[in-house]
Amino acid sequence: MSYTNRVKDVKRRTHSTKWSDFYQDDVDPLQYGTQLLDRIKQSLAQQNVQTARIRPSSFEWLLPTATCTPEKLAIYDRLYTEAPTVTNTQLKRIMRLESSTTLSPQLQSGVHYFYVRSFELTPSQLREVCDYMRESDEGYCEVDEWRVLLEMHEAHVDVFTLRYWGTVEGPRRPIDRHREDLMGSKLQSILGEFYRTLEALFPEILDNAEVHLILDASVDEEIEPLLRADDVERVLIEMSHPSSLFNRQLGGRYSPFLPNESDAELFTALKTDVWHRFRQQCAFPPDEMLDKLTEHFQDVQEYAVAYPQETGTARHDFTDSLKGMMEAQATPWQYKGKTLSVCVGKDITYTDYIAEKSYWDGGSRAGVLTKDILQRIVDEEAEANRRGGYAVNLRPQKSPWAFVDLWPWLWHRNIEQAVYLLRKYFTIVRPLIAVSFSRPVNGITRANFLHENGVRMDTFTPIVGEATIQFYSDPNGDGKDREHCAFINIGHIHHGRDKYGDQSKDLRRLLEATYHSTFLVKDIAMHVLDKHEKAGDLDSTANFELCREILRELKDLKTGSPYEQFYTNFDQVRRNCAAYFQRTSSRSSAEDVRPLLNGSGRLKLAALGQAEGAPHSNERWESLERIWHLNKPDLHLVIPHTTKNRDKWINSLMTLQTGQYLFLAVLGQVEVNEPDIYLQQLLSTFRPSGGEGRPDQGVEWLKDATQRGNAILKAGLWVQKEAQQQEDDVRRSRLRVHFPQAYQTAHDLQNSPIGIVSSSGIAQIRWHRGPNDDISVRVSCKVAIPQSPMDTRVLHFTPEGLDILDASGKALRRKLAGGVESTASVPRGRFHDDPLLTELWQAVLNAHSIATPSNDDQAAVTRNWGAKGIPALTQKARKINPAQNLPVPAPEDANFILYEFVNHYFPNGGKFESITEMDMIGGPGHIERFREWIKRTEYHGHPYRTFWLENFDSDKPQTGLLAKNIPLYRFCTQEHKQVASRSRTYGKDTHNPGGKLYVQNTIFNIHGPGSAVDDIFDDKHGQSTISMRYQKQKEKKEDAKQKKQKTKKAEEEIGEASDEDSDATSTTTATKAERDKKGSRGGGRGQSLAAEGSKTTSRKKKKAQPVDEAAELRGASEVSQAAHKSSTSTEPKKRKAEDETGSGPSAQHKKAKPDDGYEPGGDEGGEEPGDEGSIGRQRRKPRRRNVRTGEAAFRTGEQ
């Protein structure tokens, strides 16, 4: 058979699609390989990816060889055009693959390996997977590609293989990466969605997934540049029909790309010369600035170390070398004595933090992409000014790109402290221009460092690259330095965003165009500084005037060519990127809410009935009785319509608030195991008329996608996520069009259904305030989060605030200290942080003629507290950080409320007790008084009122905050006491059911005004800032020292008495034989006990080693004295009686609680009846050594 006929035969047997235009029947294998690689490079170039390094010589292991057969060429072609039809057996014929399993050896460190994951499905399985995944909120385009291939090849392809190409660095193996993803590292990707689909439908396919190592594709980072590894991954992806792969990106760790030619030409026409001029005329900053920067980053390090739970230093230290790196990259070189610009990043990557690498030197994708863009722009400037190019050096030496992070540590907590430190950095370097990366950073800089909401999420892209004048002046200052604290803010999209999604050309184009605009502003700024230096008034000109002059010149330039053309194009680039974001954005999977209705749906529910009259009123009973006689089937899903059930049905709806929908209340009572029954019953009210929608058809019509979709759209449902995860034939993308409920008037919002986000308790209230005036008001109430798919939530405005009701009309409210319930789900005291919510609340009450409370609260709000002041010290504070206003806090500071409380209740000092009135009847109730003080109307609107309420308006007041902050203004010590609670006991399942529960009462001893010490954390002052554990340890050391002194004194006294005891000892020895012969009463027993005691004493001494000689001498002396003082035979009976009544010394000793270092006496220190004359009773045993003091403790016998 000829070569051509063999090719035709292979084509016929493999059922391939129309071959590509460069693959002919008589094509040479080498020529085919070259053309295939060229086509791959062309495709990458169209996506703005650099392909200069991709050469055939680098991919000989992948491309066809001269001996390649037509069968293999057919596999190459099918892999390029319809990869899922190529099996792994066929793939192994064109590349060397090795299976990677848990038994595979570890790979070589420092080498990048490539692998492929494969999932084999039959046509019917693939169809089920496609049907399941097409209902995802993401609307994955890959699923549509699979469906097309399925339609084309289902008849003649037995197995479809879906793939993911990846890379792993040794010693990890490909199977390790696969197992990591199985554990959830790709939850939000198409691969994660595919894994979840297989878990639900075909778990055996997921278990049998194949992972293969590509043997010839590894890259050694010590020999070859890592950019080659990127090229390999990109070629593998582009060669394998990328639209059908799980890879959504082009591949590669780094993101070099070709710029848009028209953008480059427009920028070159501006003839900026920033880099060259700055390099020629920059100067090192003065020593004063360098000293302040060193001190600043020392403060950053101290804070990070002092608060490990907020910064992450509990996991990884904030080292001195890390601090030095941050200080170096944040040190700006100056132009004409001014800091021209600084870059403000969002955070440091985990990898760079561990490696202690700067943004410019590290390996983050964002940093590499930024350097790639800057290098290209510097080259464009050199070309425009007819000079040679520069190698861009972004290290601290002579760089106009000083860099600082908002979060210089790992964890993103305590935003107030992060903003405080960033503002402090600005006051040191005083930049003229700030390049702010990411929306969160711009939210802070465009808000003048006063809060973090300067930029809304949906409005950031349109303002990217916009130059605005902002201020970093201290909000607590007198405002005199405001003009010197001005700067120009230029917002940039964070370059790290490029590594997510499909690396869009629109996004990359905007990233580079924004830098073009930034270079232009810098060029103008340098021109303005040159002009003022020439005029001799640069030092006397405030930054605010310089900024105004820069923006005036920029505005004038925009009106003329080529600047006008540049900004016209820039605006178009921003619009294109905004459209891209809008196309690719999707609703968060955390938005789990109850189904809601639009206007049409609410009218339908109203037709089924709404609660009339007040709860439990006669009017309510009469209205429900009328509805009962109408016998509406939808209202009897739980309680059947029978005569005996009438009262039961009416009583079940008597608790509803006026206006609540009866049908939703009934649905809330349904008890089912299937979460989608709610949706079915709700949609049943919107069943279509005629045909399959007849009532006798039940919910069968729901199985029809068209009818069900029409009902959903008619109701305007916002379907809960749990319901969506059932078998649902309706495209969720269609549901998203009707995502929110419609805007309603203030009157209609009362008792209307509301959706609560299950992850956060947030609800959006959409209010139609007037013609062409629709607003959304956001509230948060975690106690209202639905606990099951059947829960319904309803808005209900009251004079006390906003209640969120369940289906039965019960208000869901927080439990406060003492079991007291809050006055509303969202008390009106919280409204003052949101003027719109206050306005809405008043409008709803007025619409329903409900009297509003007195205007006292509103009058209090008129006080302007100003911007948020200095936060309070945390409970774990070890130093005064942040610095406080002393000796009196500023009104907007957190401690101002505490300061005023202490002055009011303890004007001359006193005791503040933390025990609540619930635990101590008739107690001082200081916690309750402080809670009432925080809620006083005069503090409504205070920036830290919510902070204090969150910590004290609960069952567990955070008294540690008082311990740290009261000493700032008063001398204050603390002590702890255990007090039996008067109202609480141990539970049934505890060790002491029903027994008294002891609670801790922390007592703060507060001195008078002006008594505060300079250093509240100094041990010698004993302030409440020092923990009680530390104080107890210190006291134990003092006790141990005193005990040691007493022991030494006792040893000296024993030494003096030893001579007197020697006579008594000899007398006792002389009479011993005579006593033995006479056998005095009790003597036999005494001797026996003495012998036994001798053995016991010997054993105890061995355990207590080492024992000092003085202690042994003291014990022997006491034994001698006791033997000399034998009592009469009647004494044992007397002692026994005393012991039984608890009055004798032995009993008193047994009752006494031993000091530290001593154990309860047991039988060691007590005396047996009738043995008072024996040696055994008088023996003295050495005790165990005191662990804390190191001294040996002894029992001293009778005191």
mmCIF file of C-alpha atoms in Angstrom, residues 387-636:
data_model
loop_
_atom_site.group_PDB
_atom_site.id
_atom_site.type_symbol
_atom_site.label_atom_id
_atom_site.label_comp_id
_atom_site.label_asym_id
_atom_site.label_seq_id
_atom_site.Cartn_x
_atom_site.Cartn_y
_atom_site.Cartn_z
ATOM 1 C CA ARG A 387 19.148 57.114 22.697
ATOM 2 C CA GLY A 388 20.269 53.604 23.435
ATOM 3 C CA GLY A 389 18.192 51.454 25.760
ATOM 4 C CA TYR A 390 18.799 50.988 29.476
ATOM 5 C CA ALA A 391 18.874 47.846 31.553
ATOM 6 C CA VAL A 392 16.255 48.661 34.165
ATOM 7 C CA ASN A 393 17.633 48.258 37.684
ATOM 8 C CA LEU A 394 14.792 48.362 40.161
ATOM 9 C CA ARG A 395 16.863 47.719 43.253
ATOM 10 C CA PRO A 396 17.103 50.584 45.760
ATOM 11 C CA GLN A 397 20.091 52.251 44.064
ATOM 12 C CA LYS A 398 18.902 55.229 42.022
ATOM 13 C CA SER A 399 15.423 53.892 41.389
ATOM 14 C CA PRO A 400 12.340 56.130 41.175
ATOM 15 C CA TRP A 401 10.264 53.156 42.296
ATOM 16 C CA ALA A 402 10.490 52.918 46.081
ATOM 17 C CA PHE A 403 8.069 50.242 47.253
ATOM 18 C CA VAL A 404 6.096 49.738 50.482
ATOM 19 C CA ASP A 405 3.274 47.334 51.387
ATOM 20 C CA LEU A 406 0.046 48.093 53.196
ATOM 21 C CA TRP A 407 0.410 44.716 54.921
ATOM 22 C CA PRO A 408 4.141 44.196 55.583
ATOM 23 C CA TRP A 409 3.359 40.949 57.423
ATOM 24 C CA LEU A 410 1.579 37.724 56.488
ATOM 25 C CA TRP A 411 -1.939 38.074 57.887
ATOM 26 C CA HIS A 412 -4.469 40.770 57.031
ATOM 27 C CA ARG A 413 -5.777 41.752 60.433
ATOM 28 C CA ASN A 414 -6.134 45.040 62.314
ATOM 29 C CA ILE A 415 -6.511 47.280 59.280
ATOM 30 C CA GLU A 416 -6.418 50.345 61.541
ATOM 31 C CA GLN A 417 -2.842 49.593 62.589
ATOM 32 C CA ALA A 418 -1.762 48.886 59.009
ATOM 33 C CA VAL A 419 -3.213 52.207 57.820
ATOM 34 C CA TYR A 420 -1.621 54.005 60.772
ATOM 35 C CA LEU A 421 1.831 52.673 59.867
ATOM 36 C CA LEU A 422 1.376 53.448 56.159
ATOM 37 C CA ARG A 423 0.392 57.044 56.935
ATOM 38 C CA LYS A 424 3.424 57.316 59.190
ATOM 39 C CA TYR A 425 5.642 56.202 56.303
ATOM 40 C CA PHE A 426 4.117 58.868 54.073
ATOM 41 C CA THR A 427 4.817 61.566 56.667
ATOM 42 C CA ILE A 428 8.487 60.520 56.637
ATOM 43 C CA VAL A 429 9.191 60.341 52.897
ATOM 44 C CA ARG A 430 6.524 62.901 51.804
ATOM 45 C CA PRO A 431 6.030 61.620 48.234
ATOM 46 C CA LEU A 432 4.750 63.817 45.447
ATOM 47 C CA ILE A 433 3.141 60.873 43.589
ATOM 48 C CA ALA A 434 1.794 57.591 44.967
ATOM 49 C CA VAL A 435 1.294 54.634 42.634
ATOM 50 C CA SER A 436 -1.361 52.597 44.462
ATOM 51 C CA PHE A 437 -1.746 48.968 43.444
ATOM 52 C CA SER A 438 -5.165 47.268 43.877
ATOM 53 C CA ARG A 439 -8.595 48.508 44.807
ATOM 54 C CA PRO A 440 -8.139 48.012 48.612
ATOM 55 C CA VAL A 441 -5.043 50.226 48.640
ATOM 56 C CA ASN A 442 -6.775 52.881 46.543
ATOM 57 C CA GLY A 443 -9.728 52.661 48.861
ATOM 58 C CA ILE A 444 -7.403 53.917 51.596
ATOM 59 C CA THR A 445 -5.311 56.452 49.691
ATOM 60 C CA ARG A 446 -8.312 58.051 47.978
ATOM 61 C CA ALA A 447 -10.005 58.301 51.385
ATOM 62 C CA ASN A 448 -7.026 60.302 52.746
ATOM 63 C CA PHE A 449 -6.141 57.411 55.095
ATOM 64 C CA LEU A 450 -9.301 58.037 57.113
ATOM 65 C CA HIS A 451 -11.012 54.757 56.245
ATOM 66 C CA GLU A 452 -10.793 51.930 53.687
ATOM 67 C CA ASN A 453 -13.873 52.648 51.576
ATOM 68 C CA GLY A 454 -12.577 55.324 49.243
ATOM 69 C CA VAL A 455 -13.294 53.246 46.135
ATOM 70 C CA ARG A 456 -16.309 51.065 45.535
ATOM 71 C CA MET A 457 -15.763 47.644 44.012
ATOM 72 C CA ASP A 458 -17.804 48.367 40.896
ATOM 73 C CA THR A 459 -16.262 51.784 40.214
ATOM 74 C CA PHE A 460 -12.537 51.026 40.382
ATOM 75 C CA THR A 461 -11.760 50.148 36.753
ATOM 76 C CA PRO A 462 -13.180 53.413 35.322
ATOM 77 C CA ILE A 463 -10.857 55.447 37.596
ATOM 78 C CA VAL A 464 -7.689 53.409 37.028
ATOM 79 C CA GLY A 465 -4.884 55.769 36.001
ATOM 80 C CA GLU A 466 -6.790 58.833 37.181
ATOM 81 C CA ALA A 467 -4.594 61.388 38.993
ATOM 82 C CA THR A 468 -6.219 62.999 42.043
ATOM 83 C CA ILE A 469 -4.893 65.129 44.901
ATOM 84 C CA GLN A 470 -5.105 63.407 48.291
ATOM 85 C CA PHE A 471 -3.760 64.062 51.797
ATOM 86 C CA TYR A 472 -2.047 61.996 54.472
ATOM 87 C CA SER A 473 -2.177 64.603 57.250
ATOM 88 C CA ASP A 474 -2.931 63.420 60.766
ATOM 89 C CA PRO A 475 -6.726 63.676 61.307
ATOM 90 C CA ASN A 476 -6.049 64.380 64.969
ATOM 91 C CA GLY A 477 -3.745 67.277 64.234
ATOM 92 C CA ASP A 478 -4.473 70.976 63.986
ATOM 93 C CA GLY A 479 -4.521 70.919 60.171
ATOM 94 C CA LYS A 480 -1.558 73.274 59.786
ATOM 95 C CA ASP A 481 0.491 70.687 57.906
ATOM 96 C CA ARG A 482 -2.272 69.773 55.466
ATOM 97 C CA GLU A 483 -0.780 71.646 52.491
ATOM 98 C CA HIS A 484 2.562 69.941 53.012
ATOM 99 C CA CYS A 485 0.869 66.491 53.203
ATOM 100 C CA ALA A 486 -0.671 66.541 49.743
ATOM 101 C CA PHE A 487 0.191 63.998 47.064
ATOM 102 C CA ILE A 488 -1.101 62.819 43.684
ATOM 103 C CA ASN A 489 -2.646 59.365 43.802
ATOM 104 C CA ILE A 490 -2.670 57.192 40.655
ATOM 105 C CA GLY A 491 -4.593 53.965 40.940
ATOM 106 C CA HIS A 492 -3.349 50.775 39.273
ATOM 107 C CA ILE A 493 -4.968 47.368 38.996
ATOM 108 C CA HIS A 494 -2.847 44.925 40.983
ATOM 109 C CA HIS A 495 -0.614 43.045 38.566
ATOM 110 C CA GLY A 496 -1.156 39.851 40.507
ATOM 111 C CA ARG A 497 -4.636 39.694 39.006
ATOM 112 C CA ASP A 498 -3.095 38.690 35.683
ATOM 113 C CA LYS A 499 -2.312 35.205 37.002
ATOM 114 C CA TYR A 500 -6.006 34.469 37.492
ATOM 115 C CA GLY A 501 -8.478 33.749 34.726
ATOM 116 C CA ASP A 502 -7.481 33.534 31.107
ATOM 117 C CA GLN A 503 -4.780 36.275 31.092
ATOM 118 C CA SER A 504 -6.918 38.565 28.997
ATOM 119 C CA LYS A 505 -5.381 40.917 26.451
ATOM 120 C CA ASP A 506 -7.775 43.608 27.653
ATOM 121 C CA LEU A 507 -6.412 43.373 31.204
ATOM 122 C CA ARG A 508 -2.764 43.325 30.162
ATOM 123 C CA ARG A 509 -3.303 46.202 27.811
ATOM 124 C CA LEU A 510 -4.764 48.307 30.626
ATOM 125 C CA LEU A 511 -1.897 47.390 32.975
ATOM 126 C CA GLU A 512 0.641 48.759 30.498
ATOM 127 C CA ALA A 513 -1.445 51.768 29.439
ATOM 128 C CA THR A 514 -1.792 52.784 33.097
ATOM 129 C CA TYR A 515 2.001 52.879 33.409
ATOM 130 C CA HIS A 516 2.142 54.992 30.245
ATOM 131 C CA SER A 517 -0.162 57.496 31.948
ATOM 132 C CA THR A 518 1.902 57.354 35.156
ATOM 133 C CA PHE A 519 5.125 58.087 33.270
ATOM 134 C CA LEU A 520 3.462 61.119 31.709
ATOM 135 C CA VAL A 521 2.426 62.487 35.121
ATOM 136 C CA LYS A 522 5.944 61.916 36.438
ATOM 137 C CA ASP A 523 7.435 63.692 33.445
ATOM 138 C CA ILE A 524 5.220 66.719 34.110
ATOM 139 C CA ALA A 525 6.095 66.620 37.825
ATOM 140 C CA MET A 526 9.811 66.680 37.074
ATOM 141 C CA HIS A 527 9.266 69.637 34.719
ATOM 142 C CA VAL A 528 7.408 71.535 37.482
ATOM 143 C CA LEU A 529 10.193 70.818 39.997
ATOM 144 C CA ASP A 530 12.821 72.012 37.519
ATOM 145 C CA LYS A 531 10.896 75.233 36.988
ATOM 146 C CA HIS A 532 10.584 75.995 40.723
ATOM 147 C CA GLU A 533 14.224 75.162 41.350
ATOM 148 C CA LYS A 534 15.218 77.611 38.634
ATOM 149 C CA ALA A 535 12.957 80.249 40.214
ATOM 150 C CA GLY A 536 14.501 79.568 43.642
ATOM 151 C CA ASP A 537 11.202 78.986 45.461
ATOM 152 C CA LEU A 538 11.079 75.180 45.485
ATOM 153 C CA ASP A 539 11.723 74.813 49.233
ATOM 154 C CA SER A 540 9.053 77.347 50.133
ATOM 155 C CA THR A 541 6.385 75.877 47.841
ATOM 156 C CA ALA A 542 4.030 73.487 49.601
ATOM 157 C CA ASN A 543 3.329 70.068 48.112
ATOM 158 C CA PHE A 544 -0.307 71.008 47.641
ATOM 159 C CA GLU A 545 0.644 73.853 45.291
ATOM 160 C CA LEU A 546 3.033 71.614 43.396
ATOM 161 C CA CYS A 547 0.314 68.982 42.956
ATOM 162 C CA ARG A 548 -2.185 71.554 41.741
ATOM 163 C CA GLU A 549 0.294 72.894 39.222
ATOM 164 C CA ILE A 550 1.081 69.381 37.935
ATOM 165 C CA LEU A 551 -2.586 68.556 37.390
ATOM 166 C CA ARG A 552 -3.204 71.942 35.711
ATOM 167 C CA GLU A 553 -0.469 71.243 33.182
ATOM 168 C CA LEU A 554 -1.808 67.725 32.655
ATOM 169 C CA LYS A 555 -5.289 69.099 31.994
ATOM 170 C CA ASP A 556 -3.938 71.615 29.498
ATOM 171 C CA LEU A 557 -2.009 68.906 27.660
ATOM 172 C CA LYS A 558 -5.083 66.704 27.267
ATOM 173 C CA THR A 559 -6.660 69.234 24.924
ATOM 174 C CA GLY A 560 -3.929 69.022 22.314
ATOM 175 C CA SER A 561 -2.491 66.376 20.053
ATOM 176 C CA PRO A 562 -0.782 63.902 20.622
ATOM 177 C CA TYR A 563 -1.893 63.952 24.285
ATOM 178 C CA GLU A 564 -5.557 64.100 23.365
ATOM 179 C CA GLN A 565 -5.151 61.030 21.155
ATOM 180 C CA PHE A 566 -3.309 59.222 23.940
ATOM 181 C CA TYR A 567 -6.060 59.813 26.519
ATOM 182 C CA THR A 568 -8.847 59.043 24.054
ATOM 183 C CA ASN A 569 -7.219 55.680 23.483
ATOM 184 C CA PHE A 570 -6.621 55.240 27.231
ATOM 185 C CA ASP A 571 -10.323 55.772 27.957
ATOM 186 C CA GLN A 572 -11.204 53.134 25.377
ATOM 187 C CA VAL A 573 -8.723 50.690 26.920
ATOM 188 C CA ARG A 574 -10.376 51.185 30.325
ATOM 189 C CA ARG A 575 -13.838 50.612 28.880
ATOM 190 C CA ASN A 576 -12.695 47.421 27.165
ATOM 191 C CA CYS A 577 -11.249 46.067 30.390
ATOM 192 C CA ALA A 578 -14.363 47.014 32.367
ATOM 193 C CA ALA A 579 -16.463 45.141 29.804
ATOM 194 C CA TYR A 580 -14.149 42.144 30.153
ATOM 195 C CA PHE A 581 -14.559 42.131 33.925
ATOM 196 C CA GLN A 582 -18.306 42.373 33.552
ATOM 197 C CA ARG A 583 -18.354 39.436 31.147
ATOM 198 C CA THR A 584 -16.233 37.203 33.334
ATOM 199 C CA SER A 585 -17.631 38.144 36.740
ATOM 200 C CA SER A 586 -19.965 35.719 38.462
ATOM 201 C CA ARG A 587 -21.881 35.582 41.692
ATOM 202 C CA SER A 588 -19.961 34.236 44.650
ATOM 203 C CA SER A 589 -20.776 30.695 45.618
ATOM 204 C CA ALA A 590 -21.150 31.918 49.188
ATOM 205 C CA GLU A 591 -24.323 33.822 48.325
ATOM 206 C CA ASP A 592 -26.609 31.152 49.794
ATOM 207 C CA VAL A 593 -29.987 32.808 50.308
ATOM 208 C CA ARG A 594 -33.669 32.025 50.436
ATOM 209 C CA PRO A 595 -35.798 32.297 47.301
ATOM 210 C CA LEU A 596 -37.166 35.809 46.870
ATOM 211 C CA LEU A 597 -39.870 37.216 44.664
ATOM 212 C CA ASN A 598 -40.287 40.148 42.361
ATOM 213 C CA GLY A 599 -43.428 42.237 42.103
ATOM 214 C CA SER A 600 -45.335 39.584 40.168
ATOM 215 C CA GLY A 601 -44.424 36.912 42.663
ATOM 216 C CA ARG A 602 -45.439 39.031 45.653
ATOM 217 C CA LEU A 603 -48.825 39.747 44.094
ATOM 218 C CA LYS A 604 -49.392 36.019 43.734
ATOM 219 C CA LEU A 605 -48.480 35.411 47.370
ATOM 220 C CA ALA A 606 -50.697 38.294 48.450
ATOM 221 C CA ALA A 607 -53.582 36.614 46.666
ATOM 222 C CA LEU A 608 -53.071 33.606 48.921
ATOM 223 C CA GLY A 609 -53.407 35.871 51.941
ATOM 224 C CA GLN A 610 -51.516 38.144 54.282
ATOM 225 C CA ALA A 611 -51.767 38.441 58.041
ATOM 226 C CA GLU A 612 -54.260 41.145 59.030
ATOM 227 C CA GLY A 613 -54.529 42.837 62.391
ATOM 228 C CA ALA A 614 -52.130 42.629 65.302
ATOM 229 C CA PRO A 615 -50.806 39.246 66.465
ATOM 230 C CA HIS A 616 -53.305 37.359 68.701
ATOM 231 C CA SER A 617 -56.000 39.981 68.102
ATOM 232 C CA ASN A 618 -59.671 39.354 67.343
ATOM 233 C CA GLU A 619 -59.176 40.960 63.945
ATOM 234 C CA ARG A 620 -56.475 38.406 63.124
ATOM 235 C CA TRP A 621 -58.749 35.527 64.181
ATOM 236 C CA GLU A 622 -61.622 36.748 62.071
ATOM 237 C CA SER A 623 -59.484 37.263 58.970
ATOM 238 C CA LEU A 624 -57.952 33.784 59.260
ATOM 239 C CA GLU A 625 -61.387 32.291 59.766
ATOM 240 C CA ARG A 626 -62.551 33.838 56.473
ATOM 241 C CA ILE A 627 -59.498 32.451 54.675
ATOM 242 C CA TRP A 628 -60.149 29.027 56.235
ATOM 243 C CA HIS A 629 -63.532 28.835 54.578
ATOM 244 C CA LEU A 630 -61.928 29.584 51.199
ATOM 245 C CA ASN A 631 -60.009 26.264 51.486
ATOM 246 C CA LYS A 632 -56.898 27.216 49.518
ATOM 247 C CA PRO A 633 -54.856 24.012 49.023
ATOM 248 C CA ASP A 634 -51.524 25.857 49.099
ATOM 249 C CA LEU A 635 -52.216 26.946 52.675
ATOM 250 C CA HIS A 636 -52.901 23.399 53.894
#
